[in-house]
mmCIF file of C-alpha atoms in Angstrom:
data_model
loop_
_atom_site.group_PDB
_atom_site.id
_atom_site.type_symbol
_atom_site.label_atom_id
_atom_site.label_comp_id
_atom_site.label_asym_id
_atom_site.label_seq_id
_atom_site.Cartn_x
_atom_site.Cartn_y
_atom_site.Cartn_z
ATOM 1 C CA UNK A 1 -23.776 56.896 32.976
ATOM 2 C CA UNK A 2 -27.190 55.557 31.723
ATOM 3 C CA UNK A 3 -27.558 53.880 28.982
ATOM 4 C CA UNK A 4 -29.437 56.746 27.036
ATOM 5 C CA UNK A 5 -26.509 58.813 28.150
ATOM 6 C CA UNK A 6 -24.180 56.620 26.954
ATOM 7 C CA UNK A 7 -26.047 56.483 23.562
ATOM 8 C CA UNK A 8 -25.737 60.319 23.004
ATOM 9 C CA UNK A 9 -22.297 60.379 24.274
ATOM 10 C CA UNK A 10 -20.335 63.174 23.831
ATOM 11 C CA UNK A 11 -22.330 64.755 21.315
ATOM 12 C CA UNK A 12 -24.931 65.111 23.200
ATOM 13 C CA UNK A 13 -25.923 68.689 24.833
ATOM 14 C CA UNK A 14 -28.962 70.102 26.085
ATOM 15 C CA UNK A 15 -30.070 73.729 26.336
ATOM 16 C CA UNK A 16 -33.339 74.844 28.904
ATOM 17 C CA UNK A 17 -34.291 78.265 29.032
ATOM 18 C CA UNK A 18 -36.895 81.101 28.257
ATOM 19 C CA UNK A 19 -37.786 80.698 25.182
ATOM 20 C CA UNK A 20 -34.982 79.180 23.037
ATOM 21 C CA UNK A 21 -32.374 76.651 23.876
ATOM 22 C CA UNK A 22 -29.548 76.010 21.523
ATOM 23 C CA UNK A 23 -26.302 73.614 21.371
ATOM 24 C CA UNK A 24 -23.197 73.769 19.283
ATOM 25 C CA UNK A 25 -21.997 70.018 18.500
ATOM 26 C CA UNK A 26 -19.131 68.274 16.864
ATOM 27 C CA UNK A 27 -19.754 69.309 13.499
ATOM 28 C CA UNK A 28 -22.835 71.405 13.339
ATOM 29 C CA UNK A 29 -25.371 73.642 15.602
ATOM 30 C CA UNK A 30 -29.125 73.485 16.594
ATOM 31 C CA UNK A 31 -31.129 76.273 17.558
ATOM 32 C CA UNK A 32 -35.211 75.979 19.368
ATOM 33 C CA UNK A 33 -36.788 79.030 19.431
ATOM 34 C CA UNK A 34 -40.975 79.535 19.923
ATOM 35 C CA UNK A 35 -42.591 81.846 17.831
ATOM 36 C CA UNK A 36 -45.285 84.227 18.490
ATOM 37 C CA UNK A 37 -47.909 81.901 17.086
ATOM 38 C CA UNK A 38 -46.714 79.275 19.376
ATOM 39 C CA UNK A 39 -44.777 77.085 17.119
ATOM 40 C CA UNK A 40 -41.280 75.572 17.737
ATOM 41 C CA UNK A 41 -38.804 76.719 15.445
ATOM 42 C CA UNK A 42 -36.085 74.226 14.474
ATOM 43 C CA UNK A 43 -32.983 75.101 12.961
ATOM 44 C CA UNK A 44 -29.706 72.457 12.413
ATOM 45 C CA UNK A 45 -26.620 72.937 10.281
ATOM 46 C CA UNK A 46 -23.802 70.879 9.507
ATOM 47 C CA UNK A 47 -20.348 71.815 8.764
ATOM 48 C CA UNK A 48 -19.357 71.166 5.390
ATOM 49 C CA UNK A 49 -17.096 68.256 6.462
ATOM 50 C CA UNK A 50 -20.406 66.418 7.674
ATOM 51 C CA UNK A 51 -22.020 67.563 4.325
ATOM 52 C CA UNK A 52 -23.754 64.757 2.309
ATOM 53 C CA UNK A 53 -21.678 63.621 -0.574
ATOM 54 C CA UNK A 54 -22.776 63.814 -4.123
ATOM 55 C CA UNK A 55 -25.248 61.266 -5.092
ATOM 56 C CA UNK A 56 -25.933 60.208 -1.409
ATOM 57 C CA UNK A 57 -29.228 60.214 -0.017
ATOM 58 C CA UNK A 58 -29.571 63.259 2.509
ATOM 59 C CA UNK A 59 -32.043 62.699 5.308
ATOM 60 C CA UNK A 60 -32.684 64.204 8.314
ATOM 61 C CA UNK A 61 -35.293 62.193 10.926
ATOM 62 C CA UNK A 62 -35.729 64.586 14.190
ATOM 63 C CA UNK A 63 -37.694 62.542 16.966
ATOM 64 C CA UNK A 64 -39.617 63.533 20.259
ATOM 65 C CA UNK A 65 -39.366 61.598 23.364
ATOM 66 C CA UNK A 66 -42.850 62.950 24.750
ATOM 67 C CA UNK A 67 -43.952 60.338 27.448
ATOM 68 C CA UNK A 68 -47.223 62.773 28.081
ATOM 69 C CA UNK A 69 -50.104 60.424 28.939
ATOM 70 C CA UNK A 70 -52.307 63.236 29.677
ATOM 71 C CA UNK A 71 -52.577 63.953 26.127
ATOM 72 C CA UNK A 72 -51.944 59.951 24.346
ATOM 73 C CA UNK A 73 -48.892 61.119 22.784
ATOM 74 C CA UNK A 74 -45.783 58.827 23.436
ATOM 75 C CA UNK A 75 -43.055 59.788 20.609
ATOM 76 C CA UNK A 76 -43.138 61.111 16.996
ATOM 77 C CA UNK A 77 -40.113 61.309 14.476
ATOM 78 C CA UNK A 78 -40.157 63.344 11.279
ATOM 79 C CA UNK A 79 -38.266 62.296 7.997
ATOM 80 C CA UNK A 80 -37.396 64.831 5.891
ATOM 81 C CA UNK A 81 -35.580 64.389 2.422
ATOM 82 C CA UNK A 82 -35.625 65.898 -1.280
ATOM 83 C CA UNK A 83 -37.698 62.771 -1.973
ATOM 84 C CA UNK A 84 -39.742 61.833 1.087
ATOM 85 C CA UNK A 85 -42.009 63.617 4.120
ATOM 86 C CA UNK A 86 -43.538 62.443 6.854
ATOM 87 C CA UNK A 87 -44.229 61.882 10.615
ATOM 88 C CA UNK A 88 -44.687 58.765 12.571
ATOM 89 C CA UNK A 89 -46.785 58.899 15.826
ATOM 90 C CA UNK A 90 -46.824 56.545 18.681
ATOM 91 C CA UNK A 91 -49.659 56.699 21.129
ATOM 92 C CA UNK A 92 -49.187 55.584 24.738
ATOM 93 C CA UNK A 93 -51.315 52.782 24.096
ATOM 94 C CA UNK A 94 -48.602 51.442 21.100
ATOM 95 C CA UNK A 95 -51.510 49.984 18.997
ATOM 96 C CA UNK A 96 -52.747 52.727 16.359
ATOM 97 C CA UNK A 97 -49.070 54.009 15.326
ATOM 98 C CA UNK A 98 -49.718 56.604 11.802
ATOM 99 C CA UNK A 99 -47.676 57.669 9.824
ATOM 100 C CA UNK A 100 -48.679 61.678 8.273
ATOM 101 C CA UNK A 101 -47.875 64.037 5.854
ATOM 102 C CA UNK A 102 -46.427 67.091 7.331
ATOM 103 C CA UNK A 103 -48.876 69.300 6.216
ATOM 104 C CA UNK A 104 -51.705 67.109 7.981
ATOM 105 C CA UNK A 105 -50.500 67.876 11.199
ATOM 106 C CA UNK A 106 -49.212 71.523 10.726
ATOM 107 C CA UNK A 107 -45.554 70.940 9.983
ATOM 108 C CA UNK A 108 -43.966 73.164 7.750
ATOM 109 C CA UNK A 109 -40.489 72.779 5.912
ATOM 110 C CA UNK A 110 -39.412 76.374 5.665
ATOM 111 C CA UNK A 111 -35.552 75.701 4.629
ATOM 112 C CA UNK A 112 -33.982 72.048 2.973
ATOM 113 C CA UNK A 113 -30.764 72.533 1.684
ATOM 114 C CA UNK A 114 -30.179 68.409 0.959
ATOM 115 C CA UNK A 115 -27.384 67.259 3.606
ATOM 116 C CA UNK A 116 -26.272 70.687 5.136
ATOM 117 C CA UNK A 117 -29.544 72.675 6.856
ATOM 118 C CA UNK A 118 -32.449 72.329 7.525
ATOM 119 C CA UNK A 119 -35.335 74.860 9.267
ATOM 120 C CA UNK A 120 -38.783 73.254 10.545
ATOM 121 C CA UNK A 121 -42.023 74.979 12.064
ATOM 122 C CA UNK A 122 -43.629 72.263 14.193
ATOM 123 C CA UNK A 123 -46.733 73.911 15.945
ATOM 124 C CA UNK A 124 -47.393 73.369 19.391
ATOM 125 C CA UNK A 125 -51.136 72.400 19.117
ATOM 126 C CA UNK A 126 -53.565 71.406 15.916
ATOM 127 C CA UNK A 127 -55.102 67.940 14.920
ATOM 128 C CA UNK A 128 -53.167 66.488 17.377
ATOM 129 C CA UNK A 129 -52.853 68.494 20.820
ATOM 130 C CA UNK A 130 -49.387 69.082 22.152
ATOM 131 C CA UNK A 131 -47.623 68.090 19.495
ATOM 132 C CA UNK A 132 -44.327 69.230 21.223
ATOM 133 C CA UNK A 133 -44.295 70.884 24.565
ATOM 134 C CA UNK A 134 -41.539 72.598 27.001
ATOM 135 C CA UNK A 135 -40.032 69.508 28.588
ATOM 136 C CA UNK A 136 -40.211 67.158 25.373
ATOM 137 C CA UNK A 137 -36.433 65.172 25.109
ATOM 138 C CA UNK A 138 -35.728 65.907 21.329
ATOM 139 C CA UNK A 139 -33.251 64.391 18.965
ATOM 140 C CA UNK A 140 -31.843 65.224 15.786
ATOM 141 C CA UNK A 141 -30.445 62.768 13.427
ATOM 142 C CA UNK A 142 -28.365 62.825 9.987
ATOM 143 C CA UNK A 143 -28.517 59.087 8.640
ATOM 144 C CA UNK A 144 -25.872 60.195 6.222
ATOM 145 C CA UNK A 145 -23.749 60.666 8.606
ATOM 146 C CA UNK A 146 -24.937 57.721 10.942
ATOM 147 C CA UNK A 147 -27.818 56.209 12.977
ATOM 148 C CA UNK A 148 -26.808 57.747 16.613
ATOM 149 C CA UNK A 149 -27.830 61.035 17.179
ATOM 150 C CA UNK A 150 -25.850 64.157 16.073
ATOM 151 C CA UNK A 151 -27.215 65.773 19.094
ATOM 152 C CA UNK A 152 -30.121 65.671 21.801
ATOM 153 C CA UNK A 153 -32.248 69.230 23.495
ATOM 154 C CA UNK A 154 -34.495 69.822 26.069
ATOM 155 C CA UNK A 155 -37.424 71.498 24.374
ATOM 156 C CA UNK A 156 -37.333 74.999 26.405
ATOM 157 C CA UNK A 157 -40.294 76.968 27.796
ATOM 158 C CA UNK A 158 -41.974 79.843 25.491
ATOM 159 C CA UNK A 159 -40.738 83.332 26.763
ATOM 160 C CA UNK A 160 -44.639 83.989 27.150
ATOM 161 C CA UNK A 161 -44.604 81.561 29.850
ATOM 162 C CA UNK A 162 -43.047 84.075 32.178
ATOM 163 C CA UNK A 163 -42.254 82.797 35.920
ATOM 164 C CA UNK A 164 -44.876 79.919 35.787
ATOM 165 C CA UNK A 165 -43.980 78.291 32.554
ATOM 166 C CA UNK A 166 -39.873 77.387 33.515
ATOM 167 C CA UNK A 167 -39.304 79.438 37.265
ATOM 168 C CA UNK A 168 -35.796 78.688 38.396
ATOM 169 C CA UNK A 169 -37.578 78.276 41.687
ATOM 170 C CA UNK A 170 -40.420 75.497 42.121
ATOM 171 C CA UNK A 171 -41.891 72.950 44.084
ATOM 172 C CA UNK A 172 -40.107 72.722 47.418
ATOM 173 C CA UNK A 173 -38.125 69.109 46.808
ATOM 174 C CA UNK A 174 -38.017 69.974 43.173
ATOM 175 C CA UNK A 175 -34.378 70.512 43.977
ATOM 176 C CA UNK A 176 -32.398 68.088 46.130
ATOM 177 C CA UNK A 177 -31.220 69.585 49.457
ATOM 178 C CA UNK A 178 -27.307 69.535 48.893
ATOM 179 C CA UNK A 179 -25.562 70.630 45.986
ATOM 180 C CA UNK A 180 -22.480 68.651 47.004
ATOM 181 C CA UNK A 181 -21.695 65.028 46.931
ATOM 182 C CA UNK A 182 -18.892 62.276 46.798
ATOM 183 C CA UNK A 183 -19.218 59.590 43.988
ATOM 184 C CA UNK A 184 -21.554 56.991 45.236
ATOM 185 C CA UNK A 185 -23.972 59.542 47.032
ATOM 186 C CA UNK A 186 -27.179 59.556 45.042
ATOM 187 C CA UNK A 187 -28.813 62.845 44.199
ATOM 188 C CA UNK A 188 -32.223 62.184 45.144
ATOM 189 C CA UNK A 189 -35.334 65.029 45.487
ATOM 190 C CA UNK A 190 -39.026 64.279 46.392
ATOM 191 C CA UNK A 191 -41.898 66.729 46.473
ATOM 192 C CA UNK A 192 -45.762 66.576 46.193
ATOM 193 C CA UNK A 193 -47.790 67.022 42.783
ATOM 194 C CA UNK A 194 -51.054 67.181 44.120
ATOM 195 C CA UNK A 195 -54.244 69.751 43.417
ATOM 196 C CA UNK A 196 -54.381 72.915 45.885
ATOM 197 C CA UNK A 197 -58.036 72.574 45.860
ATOM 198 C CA UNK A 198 -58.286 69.046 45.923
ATOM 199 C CA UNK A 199 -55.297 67.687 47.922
ATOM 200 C CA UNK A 200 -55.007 64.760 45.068
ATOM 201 C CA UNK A 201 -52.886 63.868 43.065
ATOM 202 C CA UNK A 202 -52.597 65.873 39.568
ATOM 203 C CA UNK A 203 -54.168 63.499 37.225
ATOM 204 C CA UNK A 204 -51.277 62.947 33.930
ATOM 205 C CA UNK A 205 -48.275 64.693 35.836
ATOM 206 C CA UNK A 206 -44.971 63.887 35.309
ATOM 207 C CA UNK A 207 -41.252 65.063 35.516
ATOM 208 C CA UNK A 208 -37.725 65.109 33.677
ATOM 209 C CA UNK A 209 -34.769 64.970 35.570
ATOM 210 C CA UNK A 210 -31.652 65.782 33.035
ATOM 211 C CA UNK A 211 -28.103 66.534 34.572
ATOM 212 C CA UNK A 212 -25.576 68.077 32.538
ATOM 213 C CA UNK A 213 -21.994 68.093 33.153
ATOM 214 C CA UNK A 214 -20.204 71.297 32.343
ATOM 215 C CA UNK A 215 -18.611 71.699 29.547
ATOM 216 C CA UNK A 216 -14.811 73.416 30.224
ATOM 217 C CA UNK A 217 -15.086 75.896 26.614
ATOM 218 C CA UNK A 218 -17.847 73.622 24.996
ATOM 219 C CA UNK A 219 -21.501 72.493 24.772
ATOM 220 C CA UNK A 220 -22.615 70.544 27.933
ATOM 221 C CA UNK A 221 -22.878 66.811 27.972
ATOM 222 C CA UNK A 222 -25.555 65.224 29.115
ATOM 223 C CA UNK A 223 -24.797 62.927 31.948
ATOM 224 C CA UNK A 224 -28.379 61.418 33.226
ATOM 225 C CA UNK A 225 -31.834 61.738 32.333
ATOM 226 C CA UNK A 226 -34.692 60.255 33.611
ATOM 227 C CA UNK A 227 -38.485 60.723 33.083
ATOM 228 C CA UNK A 228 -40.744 59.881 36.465
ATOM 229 C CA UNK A 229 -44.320 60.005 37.813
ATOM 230 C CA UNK A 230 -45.391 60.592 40.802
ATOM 231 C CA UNK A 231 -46.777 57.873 43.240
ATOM 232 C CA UNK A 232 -50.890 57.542 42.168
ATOM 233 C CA UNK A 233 -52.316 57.457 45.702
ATOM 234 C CA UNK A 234 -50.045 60.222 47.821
ATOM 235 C CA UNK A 235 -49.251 62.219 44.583
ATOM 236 C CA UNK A 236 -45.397 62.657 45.617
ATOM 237 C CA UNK A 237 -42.746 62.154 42.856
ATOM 238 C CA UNK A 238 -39.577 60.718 44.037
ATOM 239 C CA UNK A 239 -36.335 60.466 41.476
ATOM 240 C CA UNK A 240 -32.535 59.284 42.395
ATOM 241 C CA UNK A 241 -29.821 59.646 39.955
ATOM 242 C CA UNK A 242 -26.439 57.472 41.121
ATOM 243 C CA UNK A 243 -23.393 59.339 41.002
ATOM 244 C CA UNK A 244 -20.751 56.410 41.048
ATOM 245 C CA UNK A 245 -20.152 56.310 37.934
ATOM 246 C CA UNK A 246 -20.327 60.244 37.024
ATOM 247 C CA UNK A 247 -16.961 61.878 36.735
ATOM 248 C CA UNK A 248 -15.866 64.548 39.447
ATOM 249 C CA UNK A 249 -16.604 67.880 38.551
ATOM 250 C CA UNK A 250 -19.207 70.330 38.112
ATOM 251 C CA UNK A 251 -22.737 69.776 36.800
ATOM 252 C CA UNK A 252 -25.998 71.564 36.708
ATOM 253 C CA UNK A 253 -29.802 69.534 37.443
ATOM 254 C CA UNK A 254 -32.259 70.255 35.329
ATOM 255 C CA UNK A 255 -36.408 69.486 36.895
ATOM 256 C CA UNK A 256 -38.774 69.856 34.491
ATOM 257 C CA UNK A 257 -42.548 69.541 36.014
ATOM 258 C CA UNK A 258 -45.489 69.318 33.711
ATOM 259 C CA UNK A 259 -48.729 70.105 34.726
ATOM 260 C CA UNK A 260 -47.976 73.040 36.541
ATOM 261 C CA UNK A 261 -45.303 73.773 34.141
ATOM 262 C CA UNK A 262 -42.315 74.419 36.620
ATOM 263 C CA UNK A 263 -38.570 74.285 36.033
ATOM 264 C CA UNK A 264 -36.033 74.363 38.332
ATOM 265 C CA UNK A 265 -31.962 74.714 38.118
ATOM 266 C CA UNK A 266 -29.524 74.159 40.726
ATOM 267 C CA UNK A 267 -25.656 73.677 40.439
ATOM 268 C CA UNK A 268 -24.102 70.572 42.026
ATOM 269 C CA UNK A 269 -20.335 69.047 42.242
ATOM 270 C CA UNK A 270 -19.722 65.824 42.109
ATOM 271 C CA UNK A 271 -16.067 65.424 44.854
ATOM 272 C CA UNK A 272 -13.695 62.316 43.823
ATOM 273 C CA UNK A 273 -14.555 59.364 46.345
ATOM 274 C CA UNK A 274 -11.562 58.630 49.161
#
């Protein structure tokens, strides 16, 4: 397993689909949903067992792995408490990182309940474009509780975005060509990102390669995940995820292309080696 895998462990899950994704974790739930004035809704709860003790400082920090250099935007994180609010950005080129009010950028608090809920509107596009997009790796984080993640999404695809925005069928190569493999086989795919009318290379595309092991009666873990680009001069993006450390069992790869804006899903099993 990766080390970001490793990092979100088993609490990790990761939900992709038409327009809301949602995971159940040890101890709480998160729900995604877009709304029809394309914002992301964001909605995490914690069992009263994770519930912030009296007197302790309650705050939440939710942070987006973006990575799209089409638009400068690298990462944010939002910190919300009863006392503080506010949103850190990180361009690509790491040397004008801000910090924001929410309400500069369009972020609303619509529900705080101090160490147990909390509800955020985070819209898609405003002073900054793309704030959060279909694709984004997203993270949600109780520092009451501790520093790791309590769990980690995919952002999902608006249901707007019909069979372009997140097909289960892409690119050729989106999807690697077996869907069964012994530990040590890598999964690899490869397919071309390049401009119908052109033939170049899409200028700013990219992809994210998450696979999630099953869960047997639970949330799915996530097992791998990997952001690429493709190659500048032939436009073809090439990924490889190693399976020898990946238990046996079944799993599910997630391709997330952005631009077009393609998704594809395909089962796999990962056999015991000899």
């Amino acid at each position: 397993m990766s080390k970001h895998g490793r990092m979100l462990a088993v609490l990790a899950s990761l939900g992709l689909s038409l327009g809301a994704a949602g995971a159940a974790f040890q101890g709480g739930t998160l729900d995604l949903s877009w709304t029809s004035d394309d914002a992301l809704s964001l909605r995490v709860e914690v069992d009263a067992d994770l519930a912030v003790a009296a007197g302790a400082s309650p705050t939440w920090v939710v942070t987006v792995d973006a990575r799209r250099f089409a638009d400068g935007i690298y990462s944010w994180q939002i910190h919300v408490s009863p006392t503080h609010q506010s949103i850190v950005v990180v361009p690509n080129d790491f040397l004008t990182v801000r910090r924001f009010g929410l309400d500069q950028l369009g972020v609303e608090v619509v529900t705080l309940e101090p160490g147990r809920r909390l509800e955020l509107r985070i819209p898609r596009s405003g002073p900054l474009s793309e704030l959060v997009a279909p694709g984004d790796a997203l993270e949600v984080h109780a520092l009451w509780v501790r520093q790791a993640p309590l769990v980690a999404v995919i952002v999902p695809a608006p249901a707007s975005a019909g069979a372009g925005g997140a097909a289960e069928a892409g690119t050729p190569g989106m999807a690697p060509g077996e869907t069964v493999y012994v530990q040590g086989t890598a999964i690899r795919g490869a397919f071309p990102l390049v401009d119908a009318g052109t033939g170049k290379p899409i200028e700013g595309a990219f992809a994210r390669i998450a696979l999630l092991r099953k869960g047997a009666g639970s949330a799915d873990g996530l097992a791998a995940y990997q952001y690429q680009e493709p190659d500048a001069e032939t436009g073809v993006l090439a990924y490889e995820i190693p399976t020898a450390d990946l238990e046996p069992g079944a799993y599910e790869l997630v391709v997330w292309v952005s631009p077009p804006g393609q998704a594809v899903r395909q089962s796999l099993e990962i056999l015991a080696s000899p």
